[in-house]
Amino acid sequence: MILAILLIVVIQGVPLIQGLLMSLKDFHPGRGLLSSPWAGLRNYADLFTNHEFLKAMGLTLGMNVEYLLLSSVIVFGAALAISGISSARVKEWIVSLLVLPFFIPTAVLAILALNVWDSASHSSVLDALANPGSFTLTVLLLRLVQYGGIPLLVALIAISARQSAIRQDMPHGSVSYWTSTVAPAARAVAATTVLQLAYLLSSNPELIFVLASPLMERAHGGIDFFIIIEGVVGVDFSLSSAAWIIRFILQLLLMVAVYFLIRGLLVKDLFPQPEDGVGRTFGGSRLAGVIVASTGVASVLAILYLMYLRPHLSALPGEMTVGNALPLPSFATYLFGAMLLSVLTAMIAAVLAYPLTVKRLHGGMLYRLALIFALCASGGISIHQYYAFQQLGLINTMIPILITGLNPVAAAFVLKSLFNSRYAPLKKQAELEGRGELETFFTLFIPKTWKSIIALSVLQFVSVWNTVLPSWLYSSRPIYWSPVGNMLMFQQAWTGGSPFIYLLSGIVALPPLILFFIFRKWLVRSVLSKGLVKS
């Protein structure tokens, strides 16, 4: 694992040290980092008296708490209702469709919402979103549509696992609805909510950027938006780095606390056994399940309708072609880069995950904490990382986009959890037999996890493909922009109507959706249900 660790240290550790130094200096790009004068803690003191920074932090916390409360209530109610549907196959397809928006680019969902809003209302969308209340509500609803299917999946699997255990223990006895359904759903929803607390200080900058109105104060976009605008637009690198360091330290503490809480108390609720997938359950109202499922599925089908049917029901502009808006060289370059990165990430994740399965590993807890540190350091866009790439002459190339998209640590934790939940006894037996770790890695770990490794590489591809900001920040050359970024740039200048934008949205969302349907079972039954990956 040494090469993988060194790679993470270079990618995450070096920029982090530069960011810390930058936050302690009065940085001037012309002088360079080492020659800029020291400022001590002045930048941090300025932040805590900066009204916009405090407002951005408060808004990020407030929006995340509101989202967690809203999603917990809705997911809990939906899980109870959908569990009343007796058919396991029908229920699995329902949940798969509700998970599907997770694979659609965030910017695409936002653009679809804006265009539908603009078509259905005579009022100005920008004026409406300049209102903090309307802006917050729009962000919450779009996040719920995109991410709500995953905790719902976990809750339904928990119900199915609990009821399966009841059938085995009490084949002829009667069990209350509370014990068989309500309690496991509540525990699973609580567990996923606690897991998301690790990201309490992270906003969704992609979503914020698309929805942000020119009339809106930058503080209304949250802490990530503040960091980006302060560094890129305000060119105050030191203040931007100080804000990032504060967010990093607080989020690291949250991640460590959540890790130990889940590890000690909630792991069984996050990785229920023995049921694999959303099985047949008993109890509950079938009518309520049909109503709730129909509502959720209808919203997802409406999104697919806008992208793949609506454009063909209207006349498209004859003077404009898809190639003008989505240049093929850029599309192909980014596709190749994302595929290459997904394979590399899967390989590194497997190497990083395996030591976590070794019970007698000396310094195992220190290794886990180091990985959590690296995971936290990879969060968000930072101006000091941009500076590091600039010093290396990598700006306006594909390399910074791929490096910032490399996220093997989260995948390593997921892979470790999936392996331990099923094959820990086999690993222990191999250790007792004296089989070497290298032999066990290739003869046990890889053969038992190869499907999960492929599924995680798919998620890595989706993560890089669906992003916008890194390609814009690190390159001024459109050939290196993500297809979503090219579409968004075109959409901002397009005045020819929504159908053509819907068509472009469907094209850029097609690769991740194709991968989702190809690997649906591996993703839904394994990685997303038990791995709980967070974009």
XYZ file of C-alpha atoms in Angstrom:
535
model
C 0.000 0.000 0.000
C 3.050 2.289 0.188
C 2.779 3.625 -3.372
C -0.922 4.374 -2.889
C -0.185 6.203 0.372
C 2.596 8.229 -1.255
C 0.254 9.182 -4.083
C -2.348 10.464 -1.610
C 0.317 12.374 0.339
C 1.487 14.117 -2.838
C -2.025 14.855 -4.119
C -3.600 15.918 -0.823
C -0.816 16.522 1.687
C 1.400 18.932 -0.255
C -1.445 21.304 -1.279
C -2.780 21.153 2.297
C 0.563 22.323 3.699
C 0.665 25.086 1.092
C -2.870 26.099 2.050
C -1.934 26.276 5.718
C 1.084 28.465 4.911
C -1.025 30.618 2.596
C -3.561 31.212 5.358
C -0.781 32.412 7.693
C 0.692 34.832 5.168
C -0.293 37.972 3.329
C -0.007 36.122 0.041
C 0.879 37.999 -3.135
C 0.935 35.851 -6.312
C 3.741 37.949 -7.764
C 6.022 37.313 -4.795
C 5.231 33.640 -4.415
C 4.300 31.718 -1.297
C 7.691 31.662 0.423
C 8.493 35.338 -0.219
C 5.099 36.704 0.873
C 5.144 38.361 4.328
C 3.822 36.581 7.418
C 0.429 37.586 8.699
C 0.161 35.178 11.608
C -3.437 34.569 12.619
C -4.696 37.843 11.158
C -6.564 36.149 8.315
C -8.376 33.906 10.797
C -9.213 36.896 12.991
C -10.542 38.726 9.934
C -12.767 35.759 9.093
C -14.409 35.688 12.510
C -15.281 39.344 12.135
C -16.336 38.916 8.506
C -20.128 39.122 8.339
C -20.324 37.247 5.018
C -18.168 34.357 6.258
C -20.197 33.920 9.433
C -23.390 34.147 7.408
C -22.112 31.555 4.921
C -21.170 29.156 7.725
C -24.522 29.624 9.395
C -26.383 29.123 6.136
C -24.454 25.917 5.363
C -25.215 24.504 8.795
C -28.829 25.616 8.619
C -29.460 24.206 5.154
C -27.834 20.875 6.002
C -29.785 20.528 9.244
C -33.011 21.400 7.425
C -32.208 18.871 4.720
C -31.431 16.128 7.237
C -34.664 16.755 9.126
C -36.755 16.946 5.947
C -35.181 13.905 4.316
C -35.356 11.837 7.525
C -39.088 12.433 7.933
C -39.890 11.829 4.260
C -37.625 8.772 3.925
C -38.991 7.236 7.124
C -42.588 7.692 5.982
C -41.814 6.453 2.478
C -40.015 3.367 3.830
C -43.001 2.419 5.997
C -45.375 2.905 3.074
C -43.354 1.116 0.387
C -42.623 -1.790 2.737
C -46.348 -2.599 2.429
C -45.792 -3.672 -1.191
C -45.371 -7.432 -0.992
C -43.609 -8.098 -4.314
C -39.828 -7.999 -3.855
C -39.170 -7.493 -7.565
C -41.626 -4.601 -7.891
C -40.196 -2.986 -4.785
C -36.624 -3.347 -6.039
C -37.453 -1.639 -9.316
C -39.269 1.140 -7.483
C -36.250 1.803 -5.304
C -33.913 1.562 -8.307
C -35.874 4.297 -10.062
C -35.818 6.448 -6.940
C -32.029 6.010 -6.746
C -31.595 6.863 -10.438
C -31.436 10.699 -9.973
C -28.206 10.156 -8.007
C -26.591 9.332 -11.378
C -27.920 12.413 -13.161
C -25.554 15.408 -13.025
C -26.545 17.915 -10.355
C -26.246 20.759 -12.850
C -28.639 18.958 -15.227
C -31.291 18.587 -12.521
C -30.919 22.268 -11.669
C -31.144 23.326 -15.315
C -34.250 21.199 -15.859
C -35.858 22.736 -12.777
C -35.039 26.275 -13.924
C -36.396 25.712 -17.420
C -39.605 24.087 -16.152
C -40.054 26.920 -13.677
C -39.435 29.499 -16.388
C -41.947 27.829 -18.738
C -44.649 27.445 -16.098
C -44.365 30.866 -14.476
C -44.619 34.385 -15.791
C -42.366 35.708 -13.035
C -38.599 35.953 -13.350
C -36.714 32.886 -12.088
C -33.668 34.981 -11.161
C -35.771 37.398 -9.118
C -37.410 34.492 -7.289
C -34.093 32.794 -6.509
C -32.672 36.064 -5.216
C -35.040 35.544 -2.288
C -33.169 33.443 0.338
C -36.310 31.517 1.270
C -37.102 30.463 -2.314
C -33.449 29.670 -2.960
C -33.147 27.458 0.126
C -36.383 25.608 -0.625
C -35.285 24.944 -4.222
C -31.908 23.585 -3.066
C -33.536 21.339 -0.451
C -36.040 19.858 -2.878
C -33.441 19.161 -5.566
C -31.113 17.538 -3.024
C -33.984 15.384 -1.803
C -34.783 14.253 -5.342
C -31.148 13.432 -6.074
C -30.056 11.792 -2.836
C -33.226 10.682 -1.046
C -33.374 7.287 -2.740
C -30.221 5.988 -0.999
C -31.359 6.241 2.658
C -34.738 4.916 1.527
C -32.974 1.881 0.067
C -31.073 1.312 3.320
C -34.260 1.591 5.383
C -36.113 -0.923 3.205
C -33.234 -3.398 3.390
C -33.179 -3.009 7.170
C -36.916 -3.785 7.321
C -36.477 -6.769 5.022
C -33.532 -8.097 7.062
C -35.416 -7.718 10.334
C -38.500 -9.482 9.027
C -36.377 -12.253 7.531
C -34.795 -12.844 10.940
C -38.255 -12.881 12.550
C -39.435 -15.561 10.112
C -36.478 -17.747 11.069
C -36.824 -17.237 14.829
C -40.639 -17.282 15.012
C -41.972 -19.104 11.922
C -45.486 -19.394 13.364
C -45.601 -16.529 15.853
C -47.159 -13.104 15.468
C -45.011 -9.983 15.686
C -46.115 -6.389 16.089
C -45.839 -3.917 13.226
C -43.606 -1.774 15.442
C -41.056 -4.546 15.980
C -41.036 -5.848 12.407
C -41.194 -2.593 10.452
C -41.226 0.708 12.346
C -38.250 0.049 14.633
C -35.773 -1.206 11.965
C -36.789 1.631 9.616
C -36.274 4.207 12.355
C -32.842 2.814 13.247
C -31.726 2.709 9.608
C -32.890 6.272 8.920
C -31.209 7.458 12.121
C -27.983 5.712 11.091
C -27.903 7.273 7.625
C -28.696 10.663 9.150
C -25.775 10.312 11.559
C -23.538 9.292 8.660
C -24.459 12.463 6.778
C -23.525 14.567 9.803
C -19.913 13.996 8.723
C -20.627 16.392 5.843
C -22.493 18.972 7.903
C -20.124 21.747 6.785
C -20.213 20.854 3.091
C -22.642 22.470 0.726
C -23.296 21.454 -2.860
C -21.282 24.014 -4.857
C -22.347 22.589 -8.226
C -26.019 23.049 -7.373
C -25.414 26.431 -5.726
C -23.495 27.700 -8.741
C -26.213 26.829 -11.239
C -29.016 28.257 -9.118
C -27.172 31.330 -7.839
C -28.739 34.533 -9.084
C -26.546 37.556 -9.889
C -28.747 39.422 -7.412
C -27.874 37.047 -4.586
C -25.205 37.848 -2.021
C -22.276 35.446 -2.119
C -22.874 34.494 1.526
C -26.243 33.009 0.532
C -24.433 30.281 -1.394
C -22.855 28.725 1.683
C -19.266 28.128 2.746
C -18.036 26.398 -0.457
C -19.452 29.214 -2.559
C -17.796 31.772 -0.246
C -14.395 30.033 -0.527
C -14.536 29.864 -4.320
C -15.748 33.429 -4.838
C -13.336 34.895 -2.268
C -10.359 33.204 -3.914
C -11.235 33.255 -7.615
C -13.207 36.496 -7.933
C -11.920 38.444 -4.937
C -8.336 37.179 -5.497
C -7.824 37.054 -1.740
C -5.966 33.746 -1.631
C -5.008 34.002 2.033
C -8.528 34.654 3.307
C -9.947 31.914 1.040
C -7.361 29.417 2.321
C -8.056 30.370 5.940
C -11.774 29.754 5.389
C -10.996 26.380 3.816
C -8.678 25.403 6.719
C -11.356 26.275 9.291
C -13.922 24.231 7.411
C -11.409 21.373 7.067
C -10.616 21.231 10.804
C -14.277 21.314 11.854
C -15.258 18.714 9.282
C -12.368 16.457 10.263
C -13.571 16.483 13.871
C -17.087 15.671 12.689
C -15.882 12.817 10.486
C -13.837 11.222 13.260
C -16.728 11.517 15.720
C -19.205 10.035 13.241
C -16.804 7.221 12.340
C -16.443 6.072 15.941
C -20.146 6.485 16.609
C -21.109 4.326 13.636
C -18.314 1.850 14.307
C -19.457 1.394 17.895
C -23.246 1.640 17.770
C -24.812 1.799 14.332
C -22.896 -0.551 12.045
C -25.603 -3.242 12.160
C -28.227 -0.727 11.067
C -26.081 0.435 8.148
C -25.081 -3.060 7.043
C -28.041 -5.281 7.947
C -27.757 -9.010 7.617
C -28.671 -11.568 6.405
C -31.072 -10.254 3.779
C -29.392 -9.221 0.500
C -31.438 -6.618 -1.302
C -34.990 -5.397 -0.874
C -36.805 -8.634 -0.175
C -40.438 -9.515 0.427
C -41.853 -7.958 3.594
C -45.100 -8.287 5.486
C -47.316 -5.760 7.225
C -48.208 -2.215 6.273
C -50.704 -0.756 3.865
C -50.359 -1.802 0.247
C -52.468 1.192 -0.870
C -50.204 3.645 0.955
C -47.193 1.984 -0.619
C -48.652 2.249 -4.103
C -49.502 5.934 -3.615
C -46.080 6.900 -2.246
C -44.193 4.787 -4.785
C -46.260 6.176 -7.668
C -45.532 9.737 -6.573
C -41.788 9.145 -6.395
C -41.584 7.151 -9.605
C -43.699 9.745 -11.441
C -41.219 12.501 -10.505
C -38.306 10.430 -11.844
C -40.184 9.550 -15.030
C -40.952 13.248 -15.492
C -37.206 13.961 -15.435
C -36.563 11.232 -18.010
C -39.461 12.552 -20.112
C -37.940 16.037 -20.205
C -34.573 14.685 -21.319
C -35.549 11.960 -23.779
C -39.100 12.565 -25.049
C -39.922 16.249 -24.690
C -37.213 17.456 -27.141
C -38.696 15.318 -29.920
C -42.221 16.676 -29.429
C -41.187 20.208 -30.392
C -39.429 21.735 -33.346
C -35.715 22.012 -32.679
C -33.691 24.937 -34.069
C -32.476 24.129 -37.551
C -29.442 26.400 -37.336
C -28.103 24.718 -34.213
C -26.684 21.207 -33.917
C -25.618 19.168 -30.929
C -22.024 19.352 -32.137
C -22.052 23.137 -31.796
C -23.063 22.956 -28.141
C -21.182 19.758 -27.216
C -17.991 19.588 -29.295
C -17.107 15.964 -30.032
C -13.349 16.334 -29.284
C -14.136 17.715 -25.830
C -16.757 15.020 -25.200
C -14.379 12.219 -26.239
C -11.393 13.621 -24.311
C -13.336 13.930 -21.091
C -14.924 10.501 -21.564
C -11.522 8.857 -21.959
C -10.094 10.738 -18.977
C -13.024 9.811 -16.721
C -12.779 6.144 -17.717
C -9.025 6.078 -17.070
C -9.504 7.720 -13.677
C -12.247 5.290 -12.675
C -9.979 2.288 -13.323
C -7.062 3.873 -11.453
C -9.272 4.783 -8.486
C -10.644 1.247 -8.221
C -7.121 -0.206 -8.189
C -5.920 2.211 -5.496
C -9.097 1.695 -3.440
C -8.557 -2.082 -3.413
C -4.978 -1.634 -2.195
C -6.028 0.836 0.510
C -9.008 -1.256 1.617
C -7.208 -4.552 2.159
C -5.150 -3.491 5.232
C -8.443 -2.505 6.884
C -9.466 -6.173 6.792
C -6.341 -7.339 8.646
C -7.271 -7.748 12.319
C -3.682 -8.026 13.581
C -2.407 -4.997 11.672
C -0.162 -2.930 13.935
C -1.156 0.738 13.869
C -4.497 -0.133 12.284
C -6.386 2.644 14.070
C -3.737 5.183 13.104
C -4.086 4.014 9.499
C -7.871 4.499 9.643
C -7.500 7.991 11.070
C -4.963 8.852 8.354
C -7.436 7.764 5.693
C -10.188 9.863 7.288
C -7.762 12.807 7.293
C -7.088 12.279 3.578
C -10.802 11.926 2.857
C -11.519 15.213 4.575
C -8.604 16.954 2.834
C -10.038 15.987 -0.558
C -13.330 17.779 0.088
C -14.232 20.888 -1.867
C -12.327 23.137 -4.245
C -9.444 25.059 -2.692
C -7.491 27.993 -4.011
C -4.217 26.587 -2.611
C -4.652 23.444 -4.723
C -5.084 25.677 -7.763
C -1.853 27.443 -6.796
C -0.030 24.100 -6.517
C -1.114 23.098 -10.018
C -0.170 26.519 -11.321
C 3.336 26.200 -9.890
C 3.706 22.838 -11.640
C 2.533 24.266 -14.975
C -0.497 21.954 -15.104
C -3.202 24.579 -15.586
C -5.028 24.208 -18.935
C -4.333 20.491 -19.016
C -6.473 17.468 -18.106
C -4.228 16.409 -15.215
C -5.578 18.722 -12.449
C -9.152 17.764 -13.307
C -8.337 14.072 -12.973
C -6.224 14.498 -9.834
C -8.924 16.437 -7.982
C -11.456 13.828 -9.065
C -9.382 10.977 -7.610
C -11.205 9.788 -4.500
C -10.037 6.278 -3.568
C -10.337 6.725 0.218
C -14.139 6.757 0.364
C -14.204 3.755 -1.972
C -11.679 1.964 0.257
C -13.907 2.288 3.332
C -16.897 1.048 1.341
C -14.948 -1.920 -0.044
C -13.645 -2.849 3.397
C -17.149 -2.761 4.877
C -18.594 -4.874 2.087
C -15.857 -7.482 2.448
C -15.992 -7.647 6.248
C -19.776 -7.912 6.327
C -19.654 -11.159 4.320
C -16.216 -12.675 4.304
C -14.585 -11.793 7.635
C -14.698 -15.475 8.773
C -12.846 -16.545 5.615
C -10.220 -13.882 6.216
C -9.784 -14.992 9.815
C -9.459 -18.612 8.682
C -6.769 -17.636 6.168
C -4.821 -15.868 8.925
C -5.096 -18.903 11.220
C -3.805 -21.116 8.425
C -0.749 -18.899 8.117
C -1.446 -17.829 4.543
C 0.484 -14.714 3.591
C -1.325 -11.426 3.140
C -0.166 -11.076 -0.450
C -1.560 -14.517 -1.256
C -4.828 -13.763 0.560
C -5.187 -10.463 -1.273
C -5.124 -12.153 -4.681
C -6.848 -15.445 -3.811
C -9.562 -14.220 -1.434
C -10.014 -10.453 -1.338
C -10.010 -9.715 -5.073
C -12.130 -12.764 -6.105
C -14.758 -11.899 -3.466
C -14.910 -8.149 -4.151
C -14.363 -7.779 -7.892
C -18.015 -6.935 -8.529
C -17.940 -4.253 -5.857
C -14.669 -2.906 -7.268
C -16.286 -2.538 -10.690
C -19.348 -0.891 -9.135
C -17.125 1.563 -7.268
C -15.266 2.380 -10.475
C -18.649 3.161 -12.034
C -19.409 5.559 -9.173
C -16.015 7.190 -9.634
C -16.742 7.681 -13.327
C -20.134 9.167 -12.508
C -18.598 11.523 -9.956
C -16.037 12.920 -12.405
C -18.388 12.957 -15.392
C -21.092 14.850 -13.538
C -18.895 17.658 -12.194
C -18.532 21.134 -13.649
C -16.420 23.408 -11.472
C -13.017 21.613 -11.565
C -12.867 21.647 -15.358
C -13.789 25.338 -15.450
C -11.382 26.291 -12.683
C -8.321 24.451 -13.965
C -8.721 25.043 -17.680
C -9.729 27.928 -19.886
C -9.710 25.566 -22.882
C -13.186 24.150 -23.648
C -11.679 20.882 -24.910
C -10.918 19.975 -21.275
C -14.282 21.078 -19.920
C -16.687 18.416 -18.804
C -19.647 17.856 -21.160
C -21.902 19.136 -18.391
C -19.746 22.255 -18.195
C -19.960 22.799 -21.957
C -23.728 22.375 -21.841
C -24.073 24.770 -18.916
C -21.956 27.401 -20.644
C -24.080 27.046 -23.771
C -27.312 27.190 -21.760
C -26.358 30.523 -20.196
C -26.134 32.124 -23.653
C -28.968 30.217 -25.344
C -32.218 32.044 -26.010
C -33.806 29.573 -28.399
C -36.115 27.798 -25.941
C -36.069 24.855 -23.552
C -36.459 21.793 -25.880
C -32.898 22.054 -27.181
C -31.563 22.392 -23.626
C -33.563 19.303 -22.670
C -31.948 17.431 -25.567
C -28.448 18.428 -24.467
C -29.287 17.460 -20.883
C -30.286 13.986 -21.999
C -27.072 13.543 -23.991
C -24.685 14.537 -21.188
C -26.641 12.416 -18.664
C -26.641 9.357 -20.931
C -23.238 7.765 -20.041
C -23.870 7.565 -16.264
C -27.454 6.390 -16.811
C -26.306 3.631 -19.178
C -23.780 2.471 -16.577
C -26.466 2.556 -13.906
C -28.787 0.245 -15.809
C -25.933 -2.110 -16.778
C -24.625 -2.446 -13.221
C -27.884 -1.736 -11.395
C -27.894 -4.894 -9.286
C -24.300 -4.520 -8.137
C -24.854 -0.855 -7.326
C -28.250 -1.072 -5.650
C -27.889 -4.385 -3.822
C -24.329 -3.866 -2.683
C -22.467 -0.569 -2.902
C -25.248 1.990 -2.458
C -27.283 0.000 0.026
C -24.428 -1.145 2.238
C -21.602 1.159 1.196
C -23.564 4.399 1.461
C -21.401 6.457 -0.906
C -22.027 10.480 -0.369
C -21.509 12.892 -3.692
